[in-house]
Coordinates of C-alpha atoms and ligand atoms in Angstrom, one line a residue:
M1442 CA 15.0 -24.5 21.8
S1443 CA 13.8 -21.1 23.0
E1444 CA 10.2 -20.3 23.2
K1445 CA 8.6 -18.3 20.5
L1446 CA 7.8 -14.9 21.8
T1447 CA 5.2 -12.6 20.0
A1448 CA 4.5 -8.8 20.5
Y1449 CA 0.7 -9.1 20.6
I1450 CA -1.3 -6.2 19.3
C1451 CA -4.8 -5.5 20.7
R1452 CA -7.2 -5.5 17.8
S1453 CA -9.5 -2.9 19.4
C1454 CA -7.1 -0.2 20.4
A1455 CA -3.8 -1.2 18.4
T1456 CA -1.7 -1.2 21.6
Q1457 CA 1.3 -3.5 21.2
F1458 CA 2.4 -5.4 24.3
T1459 CA 5.9 -6.7 25.5
P1460 CA 6.7 -10.0 23.7
S1461 CA 5.1 -13.0 25.4
S1462 CA 4.5 -16.7 24.6
T1463 CA 0.7 -16.3 25.0
P1464 CA -1.6 -13.2 24.4
P1465 CA -2.3 -10.9 27.3
S1466 CA -5.3 -11.9 29.4
E1467 CA -6.9 -8.5 28.7
C1468 CA -6.0 -5.1 27.3
P1469 CA -6.0 -2.5 30.3
L1470 CA -6.6 0.3 27.7
C1471 CA -9.8 -1.4 26.5
T1472 CA -11.1 -2.3 29.9
D1473 CA -10.6 1.3 31.1
E1474 CA -13.6 3.6 30.8
R1475 CA -11.9 5.7 28.1
G1476 CA -11.5 2.6 25.8
G1477 CA -13.1 2.6 22.4
P1478 CA -15.3 0.1 20.6
I1479 CA -14.4 -3.6 20.9
V1480 CA -13.7 -5.2 17.5
P1481 CA -15.6 -8.6 17.1
G1482 CA -13.4 -11.6 16.8
P1483 CA -10.0 -12.5 18.4
A1484 CA -8.8 -9.8 20.9
F1485 CA -5.2 -9.9 19.7
T1486 CA -3.2 -10.0 16.4
D1487 CA 0.5 -9.3 15.6
L1488 CA 2.6 -7.3 13.2
V1489 CA 3.0 -10.3 10.8
A1490 CA -0.8 -10.6 10.3
I1491 CA -1.2 -6.8 10.0
R1492 CA 1.5 -6.4 7.3
K1493 CA -0.4 -9.0 5.3
E1494 CA -3.8 -7.3 5.5
H1495 CA -3.0 -3.6 5.4
K1496 CA -1.0 -1.0 3.6
Q1497 CA 0.2 2.3 4.7
L1498 CA -1.2 5.4 3.2
I1499 CA 1.1 8.5 3.2
H1500 CA -0.2 12.1 2.6
K1501 CA 1.4 15.4 2.5
I1502 CA -0.7 17.5 4.9
A1503 CA 1.0 21.0 4.7
P1504 CA 4.5 22.2 4.0
E1505 CA 7.0 20.0 5.9
L1506 CA 4.1 18.0 7.5
Y1507 CA 3.1 14.5 6.4
G1508 CA 0.7 11.9 7.9
F1509 CA 0.5 8.1 7.5
A1510 CA -2.1 5.5 8.6
A1511 CA -2.9 1.9 7.8
E1512 CA -5.6 1.2 5.2
P1513 CA -8.1 -0.5 5.8
K1514 CA -7.9 1.2 9.1
I1515 CA -6.8 -0.6 12.3
A1516 CA -8.5 0.0 15.6
I1517 CA -9.4 3.7 15.8
G1518 CA -7.4 4.5 12.7
Q1519 CA -4.3 5.8 14.5
R1520 CA -2.3 8.2 12.2
S1521 CA 1.2 9.2 12.7
M1522 CA 2.5 12.6 11.7
L1523 CA 6.0 13.3 10.5
L1524 CA 7.1 16.9 11.0
R1525 CA 10.3 18.1 9.1
S1526 CA 12.4 20.6 11.0
P1527 CA 16.0 21.9 10.2
N1528 CA 17.6 20.2 13.3
G1529 CA 15.7 16.8 12.9
N1530 CA 12.4 15.4 12.1
I1531 CA 9.8 14.4 14.7
L1532 CA 7.4 11.6 14.5
W1533 CA 4.1 12.5 16.4
D1534 CA 2.1 9.6 17.6
C1535 CA 2.2 6.1 16.1
T1536 CA 0.4 3.7 13.9
P1537 CA 0.4 -0.1 14.5
L1538 CA 1.6 -0.8 11.0
V1539 CA 5.4 -0.8 10.9
D1540 CA 6.5 -1.6 7.3
D1541 CA 9.6 -1.5 5.2
A1542 CA 8.3 1.0 2.7
T1543 CA 7.4 3.5 5.3
V1544 CA 10.6 3.1 7.1
E1545 CA 12.6 3.7 3.8
W1546 CA 10.5 6.8 3.0
I1547 CA 11.2 8.2 6.5
E1548 CA 14.9 7.4 6.2
M1549 CA 14.9 9.2 2.7
L1550 CA 13.5 12.3 4.5
G1551 CA 16.5 12.2 7.0
G1552 CA 15.0 9.9 9.6
V1553 CA 13.6 11.2 12.9
N1554 CA 15.4 12.2 16.0
A1555 CA 12.4 12.0 18.4
I1556 CA 9.1 10.1 18.6
A1557 CA 6.7 12.0 20.8
L1558 CA 3.3 10.6 21.9
S1559 CA 0.2 12.5 22.8
H1560 CA -1.5 9.9 25.0
P1561 CA -2.1 6.1 25.4
H1562 CA -4.6 5.8 22.5
F1563 CA -1.7 6.7 20.1
F1564 CA 1.1 4.7 21.7
S1565 CA 0.3 1.8 19.3
A1566 CA 3.6 0.2 18.0
F1567 CA 5.8 2.9 19.3
A1568 CA 8.4 0.4 20.5
E1569 CA 8.7 -1.1 17.0
W1570 CA 9.1 2.4 15.5
S1571 CA 11.7 3.4 18.1
H1572 CA 13.7 0.3 17.4
V1573 CA 13.7 0.6 13.5
L1574 CA 14.2 4.3 13.4
K1575 CA 16.7 4.3 16.3
A1576 CA 14.9 7.3 17.8
P1577 CA 14.0 8.1 21.5
V1578 CA 10.4 8.0 22.6
Y1579 CA 8.9 10.8 24.7
V1580 CA 5.9 10.1 27.0
H1581 CA 4.7 12.3 29.9
E1582 CA 5.5 10.4 33.2
D1583 CA 2.0 10.8 34.4
D1584 CA 1.0 8.2 31.6
R1585 CA 3.7 5.7 32.4
E1586 CA 1.2 3.2 33.8
W1587 CA -0.3 2.9 30.2
V1588 CA 3.0 1.9 28.5
M1589 CA 2.6 -1.7 27.6
R1590 CA 6.2 -2.3 26.4
D1591 CA 8.9 -2.6 29.1
D1592 CA 11.6 -3.9 26.7
I1593 CA 12.2 -0.6 24.9
P1594 CA 13.6 2.5 26.8
V1595 CA 11.1 5.4 27.1
T1596 CA 12.1 9.0 28.0
Y1597 CA 9.6 10.2 30.5
W1598 CA 9.2 13.9 30.8
S1599 CA 7.6 15.7 33.7
G1600 CA 6.0 19.1 34.5
D1601 CA 3.8 21.1 32.0
R1602 CA 6.3 21.4 29.1
H1603 CA 9.1 19.7 27.5
D1604 CA 11.2 21.5 24.8
L1605 CA 12.7 19.5 21.9
H1606 CA 14.7 21.4 19.3
D1607 CA 13.9 24.3 16.9
G1608 CA 11.5 25.8 19.5
I1609 CA 9.2 22.7 19.3
S1610 CA 7.6 21.9 22.6
L1611 CA 5.4 19.2 24.1
I1612 CA 2.7 20.7 26.3
R1613 CA 0.9 18.6 29.0
C1614 CA -2.8 19.6 28.9
G1615 CA -4.1 16.7 30.9
G1616 CA -7.8 16.1 30.9
H1617 CA -8.4 13.2 28.6
Y1618 CA -5.4 11.4 30.4
K1619 CA -3.4 12.8 33.2
G1620 CA -0.3 13.2 31.0
A1621 CA -2.1 13.9 27.8
S1622 CA 0.0 16.2 25.7
V1623 CA 0.0 18.3 22.4
L1624 CA 3.0 19.4 20.2
H1625 CA 3.5 23.0 19.5
W1626 CA 5.5 23.6 16.3
P1627 CA 6.3 27.4 15.9
G1628 CA 7.6 26.8 12.3
G1629 CA 4.2 25.5 11.1
A1630 CA 1.7 27.4 9.1
D1631 CA 4.3 29.7 7.5
G1632 CA 5.7 30.7 11.1
K1633 CA 2.3 31.4 12.5
G1634 CA 2.5 28.2 14.5
T1635 CA 0.8 24.8 14.4
L1636 CA -0.6 22.5 17.1
L1637 CA -0.8 18.8 16.9
T1638 CA -3.4 17.5 19.3
G1639 CA -4.5 13.8 18.7
D1640 CA -7.9 14.0 20.6
V1641 CA -6.5 15.8 23.6
L1642 CA -8.2 18.7 22.0
Q1643 CA -10.7 17.0 19.7
V1644 CA -11.1 19.0 16.5
I1645 CA -14.7 19.1 15.2
P1646 CA -14.5 18.7 11.4
G1647 CA -15.9 21.7 9.5
R1648 CA -16.9 23.7 12.6
D1649 CA -13.8 25.6 13.7
R1650 CA -14.3 24.2 17.1
V1651 CA -12.4 21.9 19.4
A1652 CA -13.9 19.6 22.2
F1653 CA -12.5 18.5 25.5
M1654 CA -13.6 15.2 27.0
R1655 CA -12.3 12.7 29.5
A1656 CA -13.7 9.8 27.4
F1657 CA -14.3 9.3 23.7
P1658 CA -16.4 7.7 22.6
G1659 CA -17.9 7.2 26.0
Y1660 CA -18.8 10.9 26.1
I1661 CA -17.6 11.6 29.8
P1662 CA -16.9 15.3 30.0
L1663 CA -14.3 17.1 31.9
P1664 CA -14.7 19.3 35.1
A1665 CA -14.1 23.0 35.0
A1666 CA -10.7 22.5 36.7
S1667 CA -9.4 20.5 33.8
I1668 CA -10.7 23.2 31.3
D1669 CA -8.8 25.8 33.4
A1670 CA -5.6 23.6 33.2
I1671 CA -5.9 23.3 29.4
E1672 CA -6.3 27.0 29.1
A1673 CA -3.2 27.8 31.3
A1674 CA -1.1 25.2 29.5
L1675 CA -1.8 26.7 26.0
D1676 CA -1.8 30.4 27.1
P1677 CA 1.9 31.1 26.2
F1678 CA 1.7 29.6 22.7
E1679 CA 0.5 31.1 19.4
F1680 CA -0.8 28.9 16.6
E1681 CA -2.8 29.3 13.4
T1682 CA -3.6 25.8 12.5
I1683 CA -4.5 22.7 14.6
H1684 CA -4.3 19.1 13.4
G1685 CA -6.2 16.5 15.4
G1686 CA -5.8 12.7 15.2
W1687 CA -7.5 12.0 11.9
W1688 CA -7.2 13.4 8.3
D1689 CA -10.1 15.8 8.1
F1690 CA -9.9 17.0 11.8
I1691 CA -8.2 20.4 10.9
V1692 CA -8.6 23.9 12.1
A1693 CA -7.2 25.8 9.1
Q1694 CA -6.9 29.2 10.6
N1695 CA -7.2 31.3 13.7
G1696 CA -6.4 28.1 15.8
K1697 CA -5.7 30.1 19.0
R1698 CA -8.9 32.0 18.9
V1699 CA -10.9 28.8 18.0
V1700 CA -9.4 27.2 21.1
E1701 CA -10.2 30.1 23.3
A1702 CA -13.8 30.4 21.9
S1703 CA -14.2 26.7 22.5
L1704 CA -13.1 26.9 26.1
K1705 CA -15.5 29.7 26.7
R1706 CA -18.4 27.7 25.1
Y1707 CA -17.6 24.8 27.5
R1708 CA -17.4 26.9 30.6
G1709 CA -20.8 28.5 29.4
A1710 CA -22.4 25.2 29.2
L1711 CA -21.1 24.2 32.6
A1712 CA -22.6 27.3 34.1
T1713 CA -26.2 26.7 32.7
S1714 CA -28.9 25.2 34.7
G1715 CA -29.4 22.6 32.0
D1716 CA -32.6 24.0 30.6
Ligands
ZN205 ZN1 -6.9 -2.5 23.7
ZN206 ZN1 -7.8 9.4 23.1

């Protein structure tokens, strides 16, 4: 009889691991300085248990843009976004809850032909999503060490930009993680452009500001060189709206100017004497 293998999921960060007979000894994402709060209780769960305790909530966010996340929230409340585009839909970031109802809904919308991941905190159950949706997964090669599934193929892209279809691009900003990326969708916001950022650029709800940090919620800031790199990476792109990693993390207008002003503010703070 073959040994029963389980794809364990970290309860604190929602990362799913390559199937094994016993839980991992620790979660590298959570022991890292950028790890979030540790959830009390057992360190690991699995998809069977998650499906019993959570439901997926799906919301329309904007024309041709949807979001979905587990409720009650799991770990940091990872949300996926589904972007509809003429030559194929894209799933941006992953939730840990993979359920039949959501898969059927995605298939009803035409399925997805790419799953793109911003950075390790939103990798979650990407392998499960890739398997059920039969879609390739895109991760920047500089974040390869944080991919905890070695049983599902991943397309690692390199450099500062990777073009998908319909003018949609993945842009490596770095900073939070070396390969941390955002997605630029020129068709978003009625053709004025939309940026999907996870917390690579952290939208500050209600303030028309974005923040840049190495570690949330450990509040470890980034050096000036990282701010310069983010500015250079985003320079060629125009965008009106920005959607961060969570529901109300939205910049509803003037996105490009909001990012430029936020970068300037950050540089200004670095240049002060601290008084
Ligand atoms: Zn973890
Ligand atoms: Zn993060």
